[in-house]
Amino acid sequence: VQLQASGGGLVQPGDSLRLSCAASGGTFSRYDMGWFRQAPGKEREFVSGISRDGVYTSYATSVKGRFTVSRDFAKNTAYLQMNSLKPEDTAVYYCAARRYSTGRASASYDYWGQGTEFTVSS
């Protein structure tokens, strides 16, 4: 499956932004989807995940209550709605997909998009 992330840019603290991850070349409903981010000088970290049926979601503590993950099966697209953005949310965001593994480790995901970057700054 190929993944294409989009939606980055420059926003101010407190703003909202929605990232999209369009999937192609595979059966979308067979894949769990995940969002990761990597800030400058830091390791890639888990942000959020959604199960292949869209029923189960998970979030990093740092974003819980502010970010919402979802997926649209008709559009083969996963989304990350981000509200109340903070400067520390600044990073390159990656979407990822997997069929068989579990957990939050990046190594559990088999397919990765190219990343989309956004900056939260006043």
Short mmCIF file of N, CA and C in Angstrom, two decimals:
data_model
loop_
_atom_site.label_atom_id
_atom_site.label_comp_id
_atom_site.label_asym_id
_atom_site.label_seq_id
_atom_site.Cartn_x
_atom_site.Cartn_y
_atom_site.Cartn_z
N VAL A 1 0.86 -1.18 0.00
CA VAL A 1 0.00 0.00 0.00
C VAL A 1 0.90 1.24 0.00
N GLN A 2 0.48 2.25 -0.74
CA GLN A 2 1.21 3.52 -0.78
C GLN A 2 0.42 4.57 0.01
N LEU A 3 1.16 5.38 0.74
CA LEU A 3 0.54 6.39 1.59
C LEU A 3 1.04 7.78 1.22
N GLN A 4 0.11 8.71 1.18
CA GLN A 4 0.45 10.09 0.85
C GLN A 4 -0.15 11.00 1.91
N ALA A 5 0.73 11.58 2.72
CA ALA A 5 0.28 12.49 3.78
C ALA A 5 0.25 13.92 3.26
N SER A 6 -0.68 14.69 3.77
CA SER A 6 -0.79 16.10 3.38
C SER A 6 -1.44 16.89 4.50
N GLY A 7 -1.34 18.20 4.39
CA GLY A 7 -2.03 19.06 5.34
C GLY A 7 -1.14 19.93 6.21
N GLY A 8 0.16 19.86 6.00
CA GLY A 8 1.06 20.63 6.83
C GLY A 8 1.03 22.12 6.52
N GLY A 9 1.77 22.89 7.31
CA GLY A 9 1.85 24.33 7.08
C GLY A 9 2.32 25.05 8.32
N LEU A 10 1.99 26.31 8.39
CA LEU A 10 2.36 27.15 9.53
C LEU A 10 1.07 27.60 10.22
N VAL A 11 0.99 27.35 11.51
CA VAL A 11 -0.18 27.74 12.28
C VAL A 11 0.27 28.39 13.56
N GLN A 12 -0.67 29.05 14.22
CA GLN A 12 -0.37 29.71 15.48
C GLN A 12 -0.82 28.85 16.66
N PRO A 13 -0.23 29.07 17.80
CA PRO A 13 -0.68 28.32 18.99
C PRO A 13 -2.18 28.48 19.20
N GLY A 14 -2.81 27.37 19.51
CA GLY A 14 -4.25 27.37 19.72
C GLY A 14 -5.05 27.07 18.48
N ASP A 15 -4.41 27.10 17.32
CA ASP A 15 -5.11 26.82 16.06
C ASP A 15 -5.41 25.33 15.92
N SER A 16 -6.17 25.03 14.89
CA SER A 16 -6.48 23.64 14.53
C SER A 16 -5.96 23.34 13.15
N LEU A 17 -5.72 22.07 12.91
CA LEU A 17 -5.22 21.64 11.61
C LEU A 17 -5.63 20.19 11.42
N ARG A 18 -5.91 19.81 10.21
CA ARG A 18 -6.23 18.42 9.93
C ARG A 18 -5.24 17.86 8.91
N LEU A 19 -4.62 16.78 9.26
CA LEU A 19 -3.74 16.05 8.35
C LEU A 19 -4.53 14.92 7.70
N SER A 20 -4.17 14.65 6.47
CA SER A 20 -4.79 13.55 5.73
C SER A 20 -3.74 12.57 5.28
N CYS A 21 -4.15 11.34 5.17
CA CYS A 21 -3.26 10.28 4.68
C CYS A 21 -4.06 9.43 3.70
N ALA A 22 -3.79 9.62 2.43
CA ALA A 22 -4.49 8.89 1.38
C ALA A 22 -3.76 7.59 1.07
N ALA A 23 -4.49 6.50 1.08
CA ALA A 23 -3.91 5.19 0.83
C ALA A 23 -4.33 4.68 -0.55
N SER A 24 -3.41 4.02 -1.20
CA SER A 24 -3.70 3.44 -2.50
C SER A 24 -2.90 2.16 -2.69
N GLY A 25 -3.37 1.32 -3.59
CA GLY A 25 -2.63 0.10 -3.91
C GLY A 25 -2.87 -1.03 -2.96
N GLY A 26 -3.83 -0.93 -2.10
CA GLY A 26 -4.14 -2.00 -1.17
C GLY A 26 -5.57 -1.87 -0.70
N THR A 27 -6.04 -2.87 0.02
CA THR A 27 -7.38 -2.82 0.58
C THR A 27 -7.32 -2.09 1.90
N PHE A 28 -7.82 -0.89 1.90
CA PHE A 28 -7.66 0.03 3.04
C PHE A 28 -8.13 -0.59 4.34
N SER A 29 -9.22 -1.32 4.28
CA SER A 29 -9.82 -1.88 5.50
C SER A 29 -9.02 -3.02 6.11
N ARG A 30 -7.95 -3.41 5.45
CA ARG A 30 -7.10 -4.48 5.99
C ARG A 30 -5.96 -3.94 6.84
N TYR A 31 -5.83 -2.63 6.93
CA TYR A 31 -4.68 -2.03 7.58
C TYR A 31 -5.06 -1.19 8.79
N ASP A 32 -4.35 -1.42 9.89
CA ASP A 32 -4.35 -0.43 10.97
C ASP A 32 -3.57 0.77 10.46
N MET A 33 -3.98 1.94 10.90
CA MET A 33 -3.28 3.16 10.50
C MET A 33 -2.70 3.86 11.72
N GLY A 34 -1.54 4.43 11.55
CA GLY A 34 -0.90 5.13 12.65
C GLY A 34 -0.36 6.47 12.21
N TRP A 35 -0.24 7.36 13.17
CA TRP A 35 0.42 8.65 12.95
C TRP A 35 1.60 8.76 13.91
N PHE A 36 2.71 9.19 13.36
CA PHE A 36 3.93 9.41 14.13
C PHE A 36 4.44 10.81 13.82
N ARG A 37 5.31 11.29 14.66
CA ARG A 37 5.92 12.58 14.39
C ARG A 37 7.38 12.57 14.82
N GLN A 38 8.13 13.43 14.17
CA GLN A 38 9.54 13.56 14.50
C GLN A 38 9.90 15.03 14.50
N ALA A 39 10.24 15.52 15.68
CA ALA A 39 10.67 16.90 15.82
C ALA A 39 12.17 16.98 15.58
N PRO A 40 12.68 18.15 15.23
CA PRO A 40 14.11 18.29 15.00
C PRO A 40 14.94 17.83 16.19
N GLY A 41 15.89 16.96 15.93
CA GLY A 41 16.77 16.49 16.97
C GLY A 41 16.18 15.44 17.89
N LYS A 42 14.98 14.99 17.58
CA LYS A 42 14.33 13.99 18.42
C LYS A 42 14.00 12.74 17.62
N GLU A 43 13.73 11.68 18.35
CA GLU A 43 13.36 10.44 17.71
C GLU A 43 11.90 10.49 17.28
N ARG A 44 11.58 9.66 16.33
CA ARG A 44 10.20 9.54 15.88
C ARG A 44 9.35 8.95 17.01
N GLU A 45 8.19 9.53 17.22
CA GLU A 45 7.35 9.07 18.31
C GLU A 45 5.91 8.82 17.84
N PHE A 46 5.28 7.91 18.51
CA PHE A 46 3.89 7.58 18.23
C PHE A 46 2.99 8.74 18.64
N VAL A 47 2.01 9.03 17.79
CA VAL A 47 1.04 10.07 18.09
C VAL A 47 -0.35 9.46 18.29
N SER A 48 -0.77 8.67 17.31
CA SER A 48 -2.12 8.12 17.38
C SER A 48 -2.24 6.94 16.43
N GLY A 49 -3.22 6.08 16.73
CA GLY A 49 -3.48 4.94 15.85
C GLY A 49 -4.96 4.64 15.81
N ILE A 50 -5.35 4.00 14.73
CA ILE A 50 -6.75 3.59 14.58
C ILE A 50 -6.77 2.21 13.96
N SER A 51 -7.64 1.36 14.49
CA SER A 51 -7.71 -0.02 14.01
C SER A 51 -8.30 -0.08 12.61
N ARG A 52 -8.09 -1.20 11.97
CA ARG A 52 -8.53 -1.36 10.59
C ARG A 52 -10.03 -1.22 10.42
N ASP A 53 -10.80 -1.53 11.46
CA ASP A 53 -12.25 -1.37 11.36
C ASP A 53 -12.71 -0.01 11.87
N GLY A 54 -11.77 0.80 12.34
CA GLY A 54 -12.10 2.14 12.81
C GLY A 54 -12.70 2.19 14.20
N VAL A 55 -12.77 1.05 14.86
CA VAL A 55 -13.43 1.00 16.16
C VAL A 55 -12.51 1.45 17.29
N TYR A 56 -11.27 1.03 17.20
CA TYR A 56 -10.34 1.30 18.30
C TYR A 56 -9.35 2.40 17.91
N THR A 57 -9.13 3.30 18.84
CA THR A 57 -8.17 4.38 18.65
C THR A 57 -7.26 4.46 19.86
N SER A 58 -6.09 5.02 19.65
CA SER A 58 -5.16 5.22 20.76
C SER A 58 -4.40 6.51 20.52
N TYR A 59 -3.93 7.09 21.62
CA TYR A 59 -3.26 8.38 21.55
C TYR A 59 -2.09 8.43 22.51
N ALA A 60 -1.09 9.17 22.11
CA ALA A 60 -0.02 9.49 23.05
C ALA A 60 -0.58 10.42 24.12
N THR A 61 -0.03 10.33 25.30
CA THR A 61 -0.50 11.15 26.40
C THR A 61 -0.43 12.63 26.07
N SER A 62 0.58 13.02 25.33
CA SER A 62 0.82 14.43 25.03
C SER A 62 -0.24 15.03 24.12
N VAL A 63 -1.00 14.19 23.41
CA VAL A 63 -1.99 14.72 22.48
C VAL A 63 -3.41 14.32 22.83
N LYS A 64 -3.57 13.46 23.80
CA LYS A 64 -4.90 12.98 24.16
C LYS A 64 -5.78 14.14 24.59
N GLY A 65 -6.98 14.16 24.03
CA GLY A 65 -7.90 15.25 24.32
C GLY A 65 -7.79 16.41 23.35
N ARG A 66 -6.72 16.45 22.59
CA ARG A 66 -6.54 17.52 21.60
C ARG A 66 -6.59 16.99 20.16
N PHE A 67 -6.12 15.78 19.96
CA PHE A 67 -6.07 15.20 18.63
C PHE A 67 -7.13 14.11 18.51
N THR A 68 -7.65 13.96 17.30
CA THR A 68 -8.62 12.91 17.02
C THR A 68 -8.26 12.22 15.72
N VAL A 69 -8.13 10.92 15.77
CA VAL A 69 -7.83 10.14 14.58
C VAL A 69 -9.12 9.54 14.03
N SER A 70 -9.21 9.46 12.73
CA SER A 70 -10.39 8.87 12.10
C SER A 70 -10.00 8.32 10.74
N ARG A 71 -10.93 7.63 10.11
CA ARG A 71 -10.67 7.13 8.76
C ARG A 71 -11.98 7.08 8.00
N ASP A 72 -11.85 7.31 6.72
CA ASP A 72 -12.98 7.31 5.80
C ASP A 72 -12.75 6.20 4.79
N PHE A 73 -13.54 5.14 4.91
CA PHE A 73 -13.34 3.98 4.06
C PHE A 73 -13.73 4.26 2.61
N ALA A 74 -14.66 5.14 2.40
CA ALA A 74 -15.06 5.47 1.04
C ALA A 74 -13.96 6.23 0.31
N LYS A 75 -13.16 6.97 1.07
CA LYS A 75 -12.09 7.76 0.45
C LYS A 75 -10.72 7.15 0.65
N ASN A 76 -10.65 6.00 1.33
CA ASN A 76 -9.36 5.36 1.60
C ASN A 76 -8.37 6.34 2.24
N THR A 77 -8.88 7.08 3.19
CA THR A 77 -8.07 8.14 3.78
C THR A 77 -8.20 8.12 5.31
N ALA A 78 -7.08 8.30 5.96
CA ALA A 78 -7.06 8.47 7.41
C ALA A 78 -6.79 9.95 7.71
N TYR A 79 -7.31 10.39 8.84
CA TYR A 79 -7.18 11.80 9.21
C TYR A 79 -6.65 11.93 10.63
N LEU A 80 -6.01 13.04 10.86
CA LEU A 80 -5.61 13.41 12.21
C LEU A 80 -6.05 14.85 12.43
N GLN A 81 -7.11 15.01 13.17
CA GLN A 81 -7.60 16.34 13.51
C GLN A 81 -6.87 16.81 14.76
N MET A 82 -6.24 17.95 14.64
CA MET A 82 -5.42 18.47 15.74
C MET A 82 -5.96 19.81 16.18
N ASN A 83 -6.32 19.90 17.43
CA ASN A 83 -6.85 21.14 18.00
C ASN A 83 -5.92 21.65 19.10
N SER A 84 -6.11 22.88 19.46
CA SER A 84 -5.33 23.49 20.55
C SER A 84 -3.84 23.23 20.36
N LEU A 85 -3.36 23.51 19.19
CA LEU A 85 -1.97 23.20 18.87
C LEU A 85 -1.00 24.01 19.71
N LYS A 86 0.11 23.38 20.01
CA LYS A 86 1.15 23.98 20.84
C LYS A 86 2.46 24.00 20.05
N PRO A 87 3.36 24.88 20.40
CA PRO A 87 4.66 24.90 19.71
C PRO A 87 5.36 23.53 19.75
N GLU A 88 5.18 22.81 20.82
CA GLU A 88 5.83 21.49 20.93
C GLU A 88 5.22 20.45 20.01
N ASP A 89 4.15 20.77 19.33
CA ASP A 89 3.59 19.87 18.32
C ASP A 89 4.30 20.01 16.98
N THR A 90 5.15 21.00 16.87
CA THR A 90 5.91 21.21 15.64
C THR A 90 6.75 19.98 15.32
N ALA A 91 6.59 19.45 14.12
CA ALA A 91 7.31 18.24 13.73
C ALA A 91 6.96 17.88 12.30
N VAL A 92 7.63 16.90 11.80
CA VAL A 92 7.21 16.24 10.57
C VAL A 92 6.32 15.08 11.00
N TYR A 93 5.14 15.02 10.42
CA TYR A 93 4.18 14.00 10.77
C TYR A 93 4.12 12.95 9.66
N TYR A 94 4.15 11.72 10.09
CA TYR A 94 4.12 10.60 9.15
C TYR A 94 2.89 9.74 9.42
N CYS A 95 2.29 9.26 8.34
CA CYS A 95 1.27 8.24 8.51
C CYS A 95 1.88 6.89 8.13
N ALA A 96 1.33 5.86 8.72
CA ALA A 96 1.87 4.53 8.52
C ALA A 96 0.74 3.51 8.54
N ALA A 97 1.01 2.35 7.98
CA ALA A 97 0.00 1.29 7.91
C ALA A 97 0.63 -0.06 8.23
N ARG A 98 -0.17 -0.94 8.77
CA ARG A 98 0.31 -2.29 9.06
C ARG A 98 -0.85 -3.26 8.97
N ARG A 99 -0.50 -4.51 8.76
CA ARG A 99 -1.56 -5.52 8.69
C ARG A 99 -1.58 -6.45 9.88
N TYR A 100 -0.40 -6.76 10.42
CA TYR A 100 -0.37 -7.88 11.36
C TYR A 100 0.11 -7.55 12.77
N SER A 101 0.91 -6.54 12.93
CA SER A 101 1.52 -6.28 14.23
C SER A 101 0.59 -5.48 15.13
N THR A 102 1.01 -5.35 16.38
CA THR A 102 0.27 -4.53 17.34
C THR A 102 1.25 -3.66 18.10
N GLY A 103 0.73 -2.78 18.93
CA GLY A 103 1.57 -1.93 19.74
C GLY A 103 1.82 -0.58 19.11
N ARG A 104 2.63 0.25 19.77
CA ARG A 104 2.87 1.61 19.34
C ARG A 104 4.24 1.84 18.72
N ALA A 105 5.04 0.83 18.65
CA ALA A 105 6.38 1.00 18.11
C ALA A 105 6.33 1.25 16.62
N SER A 106 7.19 2.15 16.16
CA SER A 106 7.23 2.43 14.73
C SER A 106 7.61 1.18 13.94
N ALA A 107 8.38 0.32 14.54
CA ALA A 107 8.80 -0.90 13.85
C ALA A 107 7.63 -1.84 13.57
N SER A 108 6.51 -1.63 14.23
CA SER A 108 5.36 -2.49 14.00
C SER A 108 4.59 -2.11 12.73
N TYR A 109 4.96 -0.99 12.13
CA TYR A 109 4.31 -0.52 10.92
C TYR A 109 5.17 -0.82 9.71
N ASP A 110 4.52 -1.28 8.67
CA ASP A 110 5.25 -1.76 7.50
C ASP A 110 5.34 -0.74 6.37
N TYR A 111 4.38 0.14 6.30
CA TYR A 111 4.30 1.08 5.18
C TYR A 111 4.25 2.51 5.73
N TRP A 112 4.97 3.38 5.06
CA TRP A 112 5.09 4.75 5.53
C TRP A 112 4.86 5.74 4.41
N GLY A 113 4.22 6.83 4.77
CA GLY A 113 4.10 7.95 3.85
C GLY A 113 5.35 8.81 3.94
N GLN A 114 5.41 9.84 3.13
CA GLN A 114 6.61 10.65 3.02
C GLN A 114 6.74 11.71 4.10
N GLY A 115 5.69 11.93 4.87
CA GLY A 115 5.76 12.94 5.91
C GLY A 115 5.25 14.29 5.45
N THR A 116 4.59 14.97 6.36
CA THR A 116 4.15 16.33 6.10
C THR A 116 4.51 17.17 7.32
N GLU A 117 5.01 18.33 7.07
CA GLU A 117 5.58 19.14 8.15
C GLU A 117 4.68 20.31 8.49
N PHE A 118 4.55 20.58 9.75
CA PHE A 118 3.93 21.84 10.12
C PHE A 118 4.60 22.43 11.35
N THR A 119 4.48 23.73 11.43
CA THR A 119 5.12 24.49 12.49
C THR A 119 4.05 25.25 13.24
N VAL A 120 4.12 25.20 14.55
CA VAL A 120 3.23 25.97 15.40
C VAL A 120 4.05 27.10 16.02
N SER A 121 3.76 28.30 15.59
CA SER A 121 4.56 29.43 16.04
C SER A 121 3.74 30.70 15.95
N SER A 122 3.98 31.58 16.90
CA SER A 122 3.30 32.87 16.87
C SER A 122 4.16 33.91 16.16
#
